[in-house]
Coordinates of C-alpha atoms in Angstrom, one line a residue:
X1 CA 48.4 64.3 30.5
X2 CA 47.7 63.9 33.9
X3 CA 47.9 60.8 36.0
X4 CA 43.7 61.9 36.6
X5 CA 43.3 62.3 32.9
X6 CA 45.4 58.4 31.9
X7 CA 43.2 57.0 34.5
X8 CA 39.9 58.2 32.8
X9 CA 40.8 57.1 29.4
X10 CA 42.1 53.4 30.4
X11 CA 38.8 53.2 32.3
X12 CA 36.7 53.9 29.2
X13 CA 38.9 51.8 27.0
X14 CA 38.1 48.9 29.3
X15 CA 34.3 49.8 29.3
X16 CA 34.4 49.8 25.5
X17 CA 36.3 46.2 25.2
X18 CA 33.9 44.7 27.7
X19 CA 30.8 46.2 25.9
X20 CA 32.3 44.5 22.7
X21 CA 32.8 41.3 24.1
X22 CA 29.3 41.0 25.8
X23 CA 28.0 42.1 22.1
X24 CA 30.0 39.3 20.5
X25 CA 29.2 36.6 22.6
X26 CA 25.5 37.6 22.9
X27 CA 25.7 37.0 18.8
X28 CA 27.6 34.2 19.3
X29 CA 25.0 32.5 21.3
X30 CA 22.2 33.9 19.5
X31 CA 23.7 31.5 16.3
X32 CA 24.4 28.9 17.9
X33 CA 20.8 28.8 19.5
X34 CA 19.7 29.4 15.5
X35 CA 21.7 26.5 14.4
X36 CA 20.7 24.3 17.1
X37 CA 17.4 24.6 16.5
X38 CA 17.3 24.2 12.9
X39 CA 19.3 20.9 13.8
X40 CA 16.8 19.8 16.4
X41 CA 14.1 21.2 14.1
X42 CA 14.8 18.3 11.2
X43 CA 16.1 15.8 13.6
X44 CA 12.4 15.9 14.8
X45 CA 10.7 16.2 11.2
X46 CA 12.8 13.1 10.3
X47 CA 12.1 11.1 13.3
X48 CA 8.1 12.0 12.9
X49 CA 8.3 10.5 9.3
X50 CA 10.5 7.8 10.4
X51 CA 8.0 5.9 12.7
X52 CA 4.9 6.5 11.1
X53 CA 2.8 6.1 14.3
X54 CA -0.4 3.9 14.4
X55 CA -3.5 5.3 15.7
X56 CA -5.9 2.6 16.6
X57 CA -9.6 2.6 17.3
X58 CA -11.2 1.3 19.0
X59 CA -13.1 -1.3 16.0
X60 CA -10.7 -0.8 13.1
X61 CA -7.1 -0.3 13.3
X62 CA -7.2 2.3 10.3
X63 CA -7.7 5.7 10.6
X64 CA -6.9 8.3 7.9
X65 CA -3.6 9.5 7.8
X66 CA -2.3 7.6 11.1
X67 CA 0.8 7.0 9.7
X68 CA 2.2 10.6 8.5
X69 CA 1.9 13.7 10.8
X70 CA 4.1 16.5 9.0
X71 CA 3.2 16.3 6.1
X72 CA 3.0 20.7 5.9
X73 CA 6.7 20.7 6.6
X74 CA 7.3 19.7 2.6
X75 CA 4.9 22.6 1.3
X76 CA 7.3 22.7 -1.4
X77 CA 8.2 19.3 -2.6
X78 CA 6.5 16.8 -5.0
X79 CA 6.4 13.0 -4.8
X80 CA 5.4 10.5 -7.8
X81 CA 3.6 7.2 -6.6
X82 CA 2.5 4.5 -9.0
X83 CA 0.5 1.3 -9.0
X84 CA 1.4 -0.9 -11.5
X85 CA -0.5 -4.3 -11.8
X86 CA -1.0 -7.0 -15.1
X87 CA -3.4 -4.7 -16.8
X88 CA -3.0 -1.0 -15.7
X89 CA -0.7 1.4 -14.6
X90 CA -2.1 4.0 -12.0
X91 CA 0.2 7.1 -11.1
X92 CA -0.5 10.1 -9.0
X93 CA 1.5 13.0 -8.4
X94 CA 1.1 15.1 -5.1
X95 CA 2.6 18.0 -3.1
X96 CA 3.4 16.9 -0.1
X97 CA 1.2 19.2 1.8
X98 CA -2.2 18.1 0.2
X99 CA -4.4 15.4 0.8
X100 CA -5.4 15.4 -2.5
X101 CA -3.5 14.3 -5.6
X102 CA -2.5 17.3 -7.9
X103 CA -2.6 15.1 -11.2
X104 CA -3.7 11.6 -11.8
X105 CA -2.6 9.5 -15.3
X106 CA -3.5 5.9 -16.3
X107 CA -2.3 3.8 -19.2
X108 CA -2.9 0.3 -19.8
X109 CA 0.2 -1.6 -19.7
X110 CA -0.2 -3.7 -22.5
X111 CA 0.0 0.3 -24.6
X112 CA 3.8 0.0 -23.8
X113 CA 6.5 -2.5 -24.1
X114 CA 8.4 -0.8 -21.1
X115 CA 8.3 0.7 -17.9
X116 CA 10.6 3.0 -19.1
X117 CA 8.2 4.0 -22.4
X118 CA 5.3 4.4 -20.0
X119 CA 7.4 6.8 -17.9
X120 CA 8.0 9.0 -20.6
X121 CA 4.6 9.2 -21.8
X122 CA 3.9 10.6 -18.5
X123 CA 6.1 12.8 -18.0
X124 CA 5.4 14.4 -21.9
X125 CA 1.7 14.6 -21.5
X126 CA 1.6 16.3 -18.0
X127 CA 4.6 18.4 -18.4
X128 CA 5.9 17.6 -15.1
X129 CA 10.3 16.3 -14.9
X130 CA 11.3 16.7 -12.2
X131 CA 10.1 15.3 -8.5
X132 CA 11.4 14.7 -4.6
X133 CA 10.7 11.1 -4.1
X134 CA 8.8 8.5 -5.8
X135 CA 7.3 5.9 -4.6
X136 CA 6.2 2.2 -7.2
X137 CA 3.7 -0.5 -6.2
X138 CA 4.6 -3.4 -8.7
X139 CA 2.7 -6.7 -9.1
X140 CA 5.8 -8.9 -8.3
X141 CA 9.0 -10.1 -6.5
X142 CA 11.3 -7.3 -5.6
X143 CA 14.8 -7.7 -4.2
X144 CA 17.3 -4.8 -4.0
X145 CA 14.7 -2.0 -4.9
X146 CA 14.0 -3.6 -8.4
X147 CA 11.4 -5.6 -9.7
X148 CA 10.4 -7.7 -13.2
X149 CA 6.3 -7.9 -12.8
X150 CA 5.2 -11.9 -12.7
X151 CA 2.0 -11.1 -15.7
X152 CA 4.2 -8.4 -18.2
X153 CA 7.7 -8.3 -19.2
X154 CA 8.2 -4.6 -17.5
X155 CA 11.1 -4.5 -15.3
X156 CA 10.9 -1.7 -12.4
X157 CA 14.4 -0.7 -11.5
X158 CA 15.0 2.1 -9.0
X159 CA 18.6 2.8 -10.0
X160 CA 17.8 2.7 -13.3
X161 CA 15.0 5.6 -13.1
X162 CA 17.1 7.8 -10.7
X163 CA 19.7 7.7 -13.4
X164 CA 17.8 8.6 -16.4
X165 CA 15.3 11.1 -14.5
X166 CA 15.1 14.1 -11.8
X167 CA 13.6 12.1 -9.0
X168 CA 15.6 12.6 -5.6
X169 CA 14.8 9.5 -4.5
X170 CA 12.7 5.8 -5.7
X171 CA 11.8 2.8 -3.8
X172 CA 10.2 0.4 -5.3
X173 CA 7.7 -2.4 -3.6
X174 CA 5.2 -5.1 -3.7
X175 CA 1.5 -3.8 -4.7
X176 CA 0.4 -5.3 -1.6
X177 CA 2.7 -4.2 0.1
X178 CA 1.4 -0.8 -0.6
X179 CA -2.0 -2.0 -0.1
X180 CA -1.1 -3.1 3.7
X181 CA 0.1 0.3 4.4
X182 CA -3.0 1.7 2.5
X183 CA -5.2 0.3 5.0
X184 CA -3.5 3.0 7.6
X185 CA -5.0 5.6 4.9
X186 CA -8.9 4.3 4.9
X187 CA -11.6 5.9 6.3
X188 CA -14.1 3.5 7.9
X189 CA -16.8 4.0 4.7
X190 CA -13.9 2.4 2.9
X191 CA -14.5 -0.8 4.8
X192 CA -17.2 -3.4 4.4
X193 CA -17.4 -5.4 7.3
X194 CA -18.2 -9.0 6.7
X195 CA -17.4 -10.6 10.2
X196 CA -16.7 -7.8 13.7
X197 CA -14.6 -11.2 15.0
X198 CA -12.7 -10.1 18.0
X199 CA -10.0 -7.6 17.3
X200 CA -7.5 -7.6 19.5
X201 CA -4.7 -4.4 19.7
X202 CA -1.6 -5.3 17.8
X203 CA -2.5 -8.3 16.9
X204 CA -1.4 -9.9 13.2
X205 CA -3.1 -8.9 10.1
X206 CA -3.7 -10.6 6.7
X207 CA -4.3 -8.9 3.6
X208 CA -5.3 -10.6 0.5
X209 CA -7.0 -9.3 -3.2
X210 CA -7.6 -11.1 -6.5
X211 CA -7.5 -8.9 -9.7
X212 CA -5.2 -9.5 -12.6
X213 CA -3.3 -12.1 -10.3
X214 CA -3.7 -12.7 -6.6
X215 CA -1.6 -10.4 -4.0
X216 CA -1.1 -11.2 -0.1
X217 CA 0.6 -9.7 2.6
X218 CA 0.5 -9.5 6.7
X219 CA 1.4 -7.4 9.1
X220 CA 3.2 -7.9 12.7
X221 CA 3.2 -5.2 14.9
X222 CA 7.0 -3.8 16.1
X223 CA 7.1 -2.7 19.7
X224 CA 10.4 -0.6 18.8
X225 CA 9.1 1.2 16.0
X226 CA 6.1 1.1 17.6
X227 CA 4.1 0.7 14.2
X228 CA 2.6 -2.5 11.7
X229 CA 5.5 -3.9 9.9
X230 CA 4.0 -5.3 6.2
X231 CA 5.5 -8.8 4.7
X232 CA 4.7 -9.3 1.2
X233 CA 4.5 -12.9 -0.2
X234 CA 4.2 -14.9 -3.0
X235 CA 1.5 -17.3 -1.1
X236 CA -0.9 -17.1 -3.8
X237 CA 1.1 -19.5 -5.9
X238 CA 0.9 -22.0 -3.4
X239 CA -1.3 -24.8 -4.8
X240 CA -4.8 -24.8 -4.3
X241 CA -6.4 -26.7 -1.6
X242 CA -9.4 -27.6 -3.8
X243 CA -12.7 -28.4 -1.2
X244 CA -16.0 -30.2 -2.2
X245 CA -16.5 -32.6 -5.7
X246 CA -16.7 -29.8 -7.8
X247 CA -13.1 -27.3 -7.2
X248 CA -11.6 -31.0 -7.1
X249 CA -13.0 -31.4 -10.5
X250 CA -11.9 -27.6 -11.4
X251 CA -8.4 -28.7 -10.1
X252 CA -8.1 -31.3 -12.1
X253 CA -9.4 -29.7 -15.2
X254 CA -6.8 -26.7 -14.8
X255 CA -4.1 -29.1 -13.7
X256 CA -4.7 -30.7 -17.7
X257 CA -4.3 -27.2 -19.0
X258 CA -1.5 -26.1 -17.2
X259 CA 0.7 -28.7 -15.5
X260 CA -0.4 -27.3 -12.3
X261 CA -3.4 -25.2 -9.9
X262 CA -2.0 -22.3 -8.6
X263 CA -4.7 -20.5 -5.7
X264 CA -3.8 -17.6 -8.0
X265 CA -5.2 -19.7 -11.2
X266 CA -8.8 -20.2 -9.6
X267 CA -8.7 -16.6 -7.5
X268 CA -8.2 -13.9 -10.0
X269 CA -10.2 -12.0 -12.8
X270 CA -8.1 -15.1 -15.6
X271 CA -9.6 -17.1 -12.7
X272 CA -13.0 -16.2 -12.7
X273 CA -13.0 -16.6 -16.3
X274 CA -11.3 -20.1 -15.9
X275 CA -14.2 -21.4 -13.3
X276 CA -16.8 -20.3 -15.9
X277 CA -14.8 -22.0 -18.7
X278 CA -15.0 -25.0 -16.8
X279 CA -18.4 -25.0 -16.0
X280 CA -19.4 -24.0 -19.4
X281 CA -17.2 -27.5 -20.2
X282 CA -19.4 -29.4 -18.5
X283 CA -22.7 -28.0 -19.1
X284 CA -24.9 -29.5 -22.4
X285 CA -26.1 -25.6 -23.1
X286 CA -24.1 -23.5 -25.5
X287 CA -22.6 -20.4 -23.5
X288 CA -20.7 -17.6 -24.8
X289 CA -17.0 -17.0 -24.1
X290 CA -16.9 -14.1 -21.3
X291 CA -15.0 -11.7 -19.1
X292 CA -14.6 -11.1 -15.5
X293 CA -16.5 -8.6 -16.2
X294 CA -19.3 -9.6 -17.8
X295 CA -19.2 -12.9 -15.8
X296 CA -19.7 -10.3 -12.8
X297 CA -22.3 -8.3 -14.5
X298 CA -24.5 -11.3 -15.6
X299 CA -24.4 -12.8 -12.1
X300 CA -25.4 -9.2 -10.7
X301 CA -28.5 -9.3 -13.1
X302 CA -29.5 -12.5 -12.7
X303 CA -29.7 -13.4 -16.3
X304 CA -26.8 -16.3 -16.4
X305 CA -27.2 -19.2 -13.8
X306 CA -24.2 -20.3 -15.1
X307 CA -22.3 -17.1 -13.8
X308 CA -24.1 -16.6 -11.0
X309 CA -22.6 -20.1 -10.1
X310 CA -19.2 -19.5 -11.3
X311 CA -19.1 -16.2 -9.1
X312 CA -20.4 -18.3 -6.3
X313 CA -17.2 -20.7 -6.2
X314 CA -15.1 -18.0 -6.8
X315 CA -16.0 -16.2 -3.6
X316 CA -16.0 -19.6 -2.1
X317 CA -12.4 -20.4 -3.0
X318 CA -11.6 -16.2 -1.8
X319 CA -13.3 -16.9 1.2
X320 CA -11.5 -20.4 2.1
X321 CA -8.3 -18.4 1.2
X322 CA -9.0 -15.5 3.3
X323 CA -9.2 -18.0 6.2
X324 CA -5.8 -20.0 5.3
X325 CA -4.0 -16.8 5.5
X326 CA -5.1 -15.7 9.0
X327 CA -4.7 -19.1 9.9
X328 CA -1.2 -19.0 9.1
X329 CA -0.1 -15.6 10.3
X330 CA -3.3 -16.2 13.4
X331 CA -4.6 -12.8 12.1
X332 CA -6.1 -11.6 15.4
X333 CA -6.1 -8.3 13.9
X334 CA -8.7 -8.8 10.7
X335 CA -8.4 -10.2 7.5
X336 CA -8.7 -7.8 4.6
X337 CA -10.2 -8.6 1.2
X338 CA -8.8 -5.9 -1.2
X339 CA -8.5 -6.2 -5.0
X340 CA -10.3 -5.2 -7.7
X341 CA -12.7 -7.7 -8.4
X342 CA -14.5 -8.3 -4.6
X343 CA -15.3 -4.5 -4.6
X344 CA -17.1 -5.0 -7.7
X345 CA -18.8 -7.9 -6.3
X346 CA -20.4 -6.0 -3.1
X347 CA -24.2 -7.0 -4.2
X348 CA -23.0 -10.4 -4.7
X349 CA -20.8 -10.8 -1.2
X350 CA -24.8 -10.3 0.7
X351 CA -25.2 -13.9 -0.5
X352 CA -23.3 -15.5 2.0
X353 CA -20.8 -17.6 0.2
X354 CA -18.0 -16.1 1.1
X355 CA -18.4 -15.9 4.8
X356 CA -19.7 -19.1 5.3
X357 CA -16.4 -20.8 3.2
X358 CA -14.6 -18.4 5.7
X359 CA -16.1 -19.3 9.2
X360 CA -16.3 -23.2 7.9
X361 CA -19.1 -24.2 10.4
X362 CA -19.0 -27.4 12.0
X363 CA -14.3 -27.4 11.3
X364 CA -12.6 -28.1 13.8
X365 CA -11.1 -24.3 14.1
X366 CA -14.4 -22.6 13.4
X367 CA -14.5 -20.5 16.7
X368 CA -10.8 -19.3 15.8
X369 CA -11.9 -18.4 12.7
X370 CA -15.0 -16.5 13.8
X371 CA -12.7 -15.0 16.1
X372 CA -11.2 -13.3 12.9
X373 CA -12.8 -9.9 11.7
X374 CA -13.0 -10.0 8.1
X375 CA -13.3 -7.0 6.1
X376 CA -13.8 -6.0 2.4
X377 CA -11.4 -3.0 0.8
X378 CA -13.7 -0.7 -1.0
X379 CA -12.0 1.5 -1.8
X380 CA -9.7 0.9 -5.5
X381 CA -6.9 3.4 -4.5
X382 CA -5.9 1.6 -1.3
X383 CA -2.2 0.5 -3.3
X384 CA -1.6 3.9 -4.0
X385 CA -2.2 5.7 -0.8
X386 CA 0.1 3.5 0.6
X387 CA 2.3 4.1 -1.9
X388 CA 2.0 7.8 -0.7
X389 CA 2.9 7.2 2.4
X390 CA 6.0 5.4 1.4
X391 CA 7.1 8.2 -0.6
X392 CA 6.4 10.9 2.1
X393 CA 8.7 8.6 4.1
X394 CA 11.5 9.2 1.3
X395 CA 11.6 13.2 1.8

């Protein structure tokens, strides 16, 4: 060949390698853009669901769905939430995309002799195995994700359920626990408002609710995580601070029955019941035996003066309570009165009781107390939408 004709063809050889290599590295780059997204792309999704941001307004400091904002990402995945108190067992299962629950399933816990048994029964009746995260409210003391409820024998053990089931993940807390994130998850119709107080941003909350027992928590707010942190307690077997002739005699007269007078003995459904009991002991007139909810009922109607006075100490005693947590934690932010019971007590709350044993006129920390906004929970599913957003947390 010619020199000429060489020349030409190590030309184009050249041309072709450096047309390869552009192509290469252009695909090169074009992956490693792919990958680094999709790295950056879950780094973020994680960190959304890490922090759970809180959205304040301006009178309440909960606003519906504040503290979970991707919540489409997981358009595939399925999350199992549960309250579980002394008398029922509430679960809900969701896809992690919808606002609302895809199946809901009750059983009264004194049905099973298990956690375990009531598990199953679930999970045969809906047809449904196999689940992302799950998230259980239990009535009780829990210390390294496992829990043995204080008014049943059920032990709650999240290593035990991952083991035996297809759930990726289980975390297991107090009920009002859940209930102090639930409040995140209200809308304001949820919320009675019993005293507007003086709300200040960030400020410490306490969250209290008689029903089978009696549950309290508060929140601090954390400037890192930039959210309300929720501490659950054991304060409602503290002993009661009895006030006025009368709880002193009630304290007495449950001290003789059982050793001792738990807040939790004289603020709870059993407790509503015990406060009749005792009145009925001391009254001449022939009552029947009753339950909270017929106590309730009959106070409602106006056809027992003897309930309508027992309900009137009980929400005396809730109320003085109410005030003796956000005493103790200075609950700037609001007091909340969840639970069961109070809910069912909304006509009865107008009389005034409640508030007044709060606000304590004429005590020496009245104004700080009246500084406190005090709110009633009405809505019953409170524990398990914070249970929700507990689980989301998990995928």
């Amino acid at each position: 060949k010619s020199l000429s004709e060489v020349t030409l063809e190590q030309r184009q050889l050249r041309e072709t390698r450096h047309s390869r290599s552009i192509l290469l590295a252009s695909a090169s780059t074009r992956r490693m853009d792919c990958v680094t997204f999709a790295r950056t792309n879950s780094e973020h999704i994680r960190l959304v669901h890490r922090r759970r941001q809180c959205i304040k307004s301006q009178k309440f400091p909960h606003v519906r769905g504040q503290l979970m904002s991707a919540h489409a990402t997981f358009s595939e995945q399925t999350i199992l939430v549960a309250d579980i108190g002394g008398t029922n067992a509430r679960f809900c299962i969701w896809h992690a995309d919808q606002k609302k629950e895809a199946h809901t399933w009750t059983s009264e816990t004194s049905k099973h002799d298990s956690f375990d048994s009531c598990l199953q029964q679930l999970m045969s009746e809906l047809q449904i195995n196999s689940f992302d995260a799950a998230c259980f409210a239990v009535a009780g003391v829990v210390a390294n994700n496992s829990c043995t409820l204080t008014n049943i024998g059920w032990t709650v053990d999240a290593d035990s359920v991952k083991s035996k089931y297809n759930i990726g993940k289980v975390k297991v807390i107090n009920d009002f626990e859940a209930v102090g994130y639930g409040v995140f998850e209200l809308d304001q119709s949820d919320i009675l408002t019993l005293n507007d107080g003086d709300r200040k941003a960030n400020g410490s909350i306490a969250i209290l609710g008689p029903g089978t027992g009696l549950g309290e928590a508060f929140l601090t707010w954390d400037d890192n995580l930039n959210r309300y942190e929720v501490h659950p307690t054991e304060g409602s077997h503290a002993d009661f601070a009895a006030r006025g002739e009368i709880q002193h005699a009630l304290s007495l007269w449950v001290e003789k029955q059982l050793e001792e007078c738990e807040v939790e003995h004289v603020c709870s459904g059993p407790g509503l019941v015990r406060i009749y009991d005792f009145l009925r002991s001391q009254s001449s007139n022939t009552s029947p035996v009753l339950t909270p909810a017929e106590i309730s009922m009959r106070a409602n109607s106006g056809g027992c003066e003897l309930c309508a006075q027992a309900v009137d100490i009980f929400l005396e005693i809730l109320g003085a309570e109410a005030a003796n947590l956000g005493l103790k934690c200075l609950a700037t932010g609001g007091v909340y009165i969840a639970g069961g019971i109070p809910a069912k007590m909304k006509d009865s709350l107008s009389n005034g009781c409640l508030l007044k044993s709060f606000l304590r006129p004429g005590s020496k920390f009245c104004k700080l107390r009246g500084a406190f906004p005090l709110y009633v929970v009405l809505n019953p599913e409170v524990g398990i939408l914070g249970s929700k957003a507990v689980a989301l947390e998990l995928l």
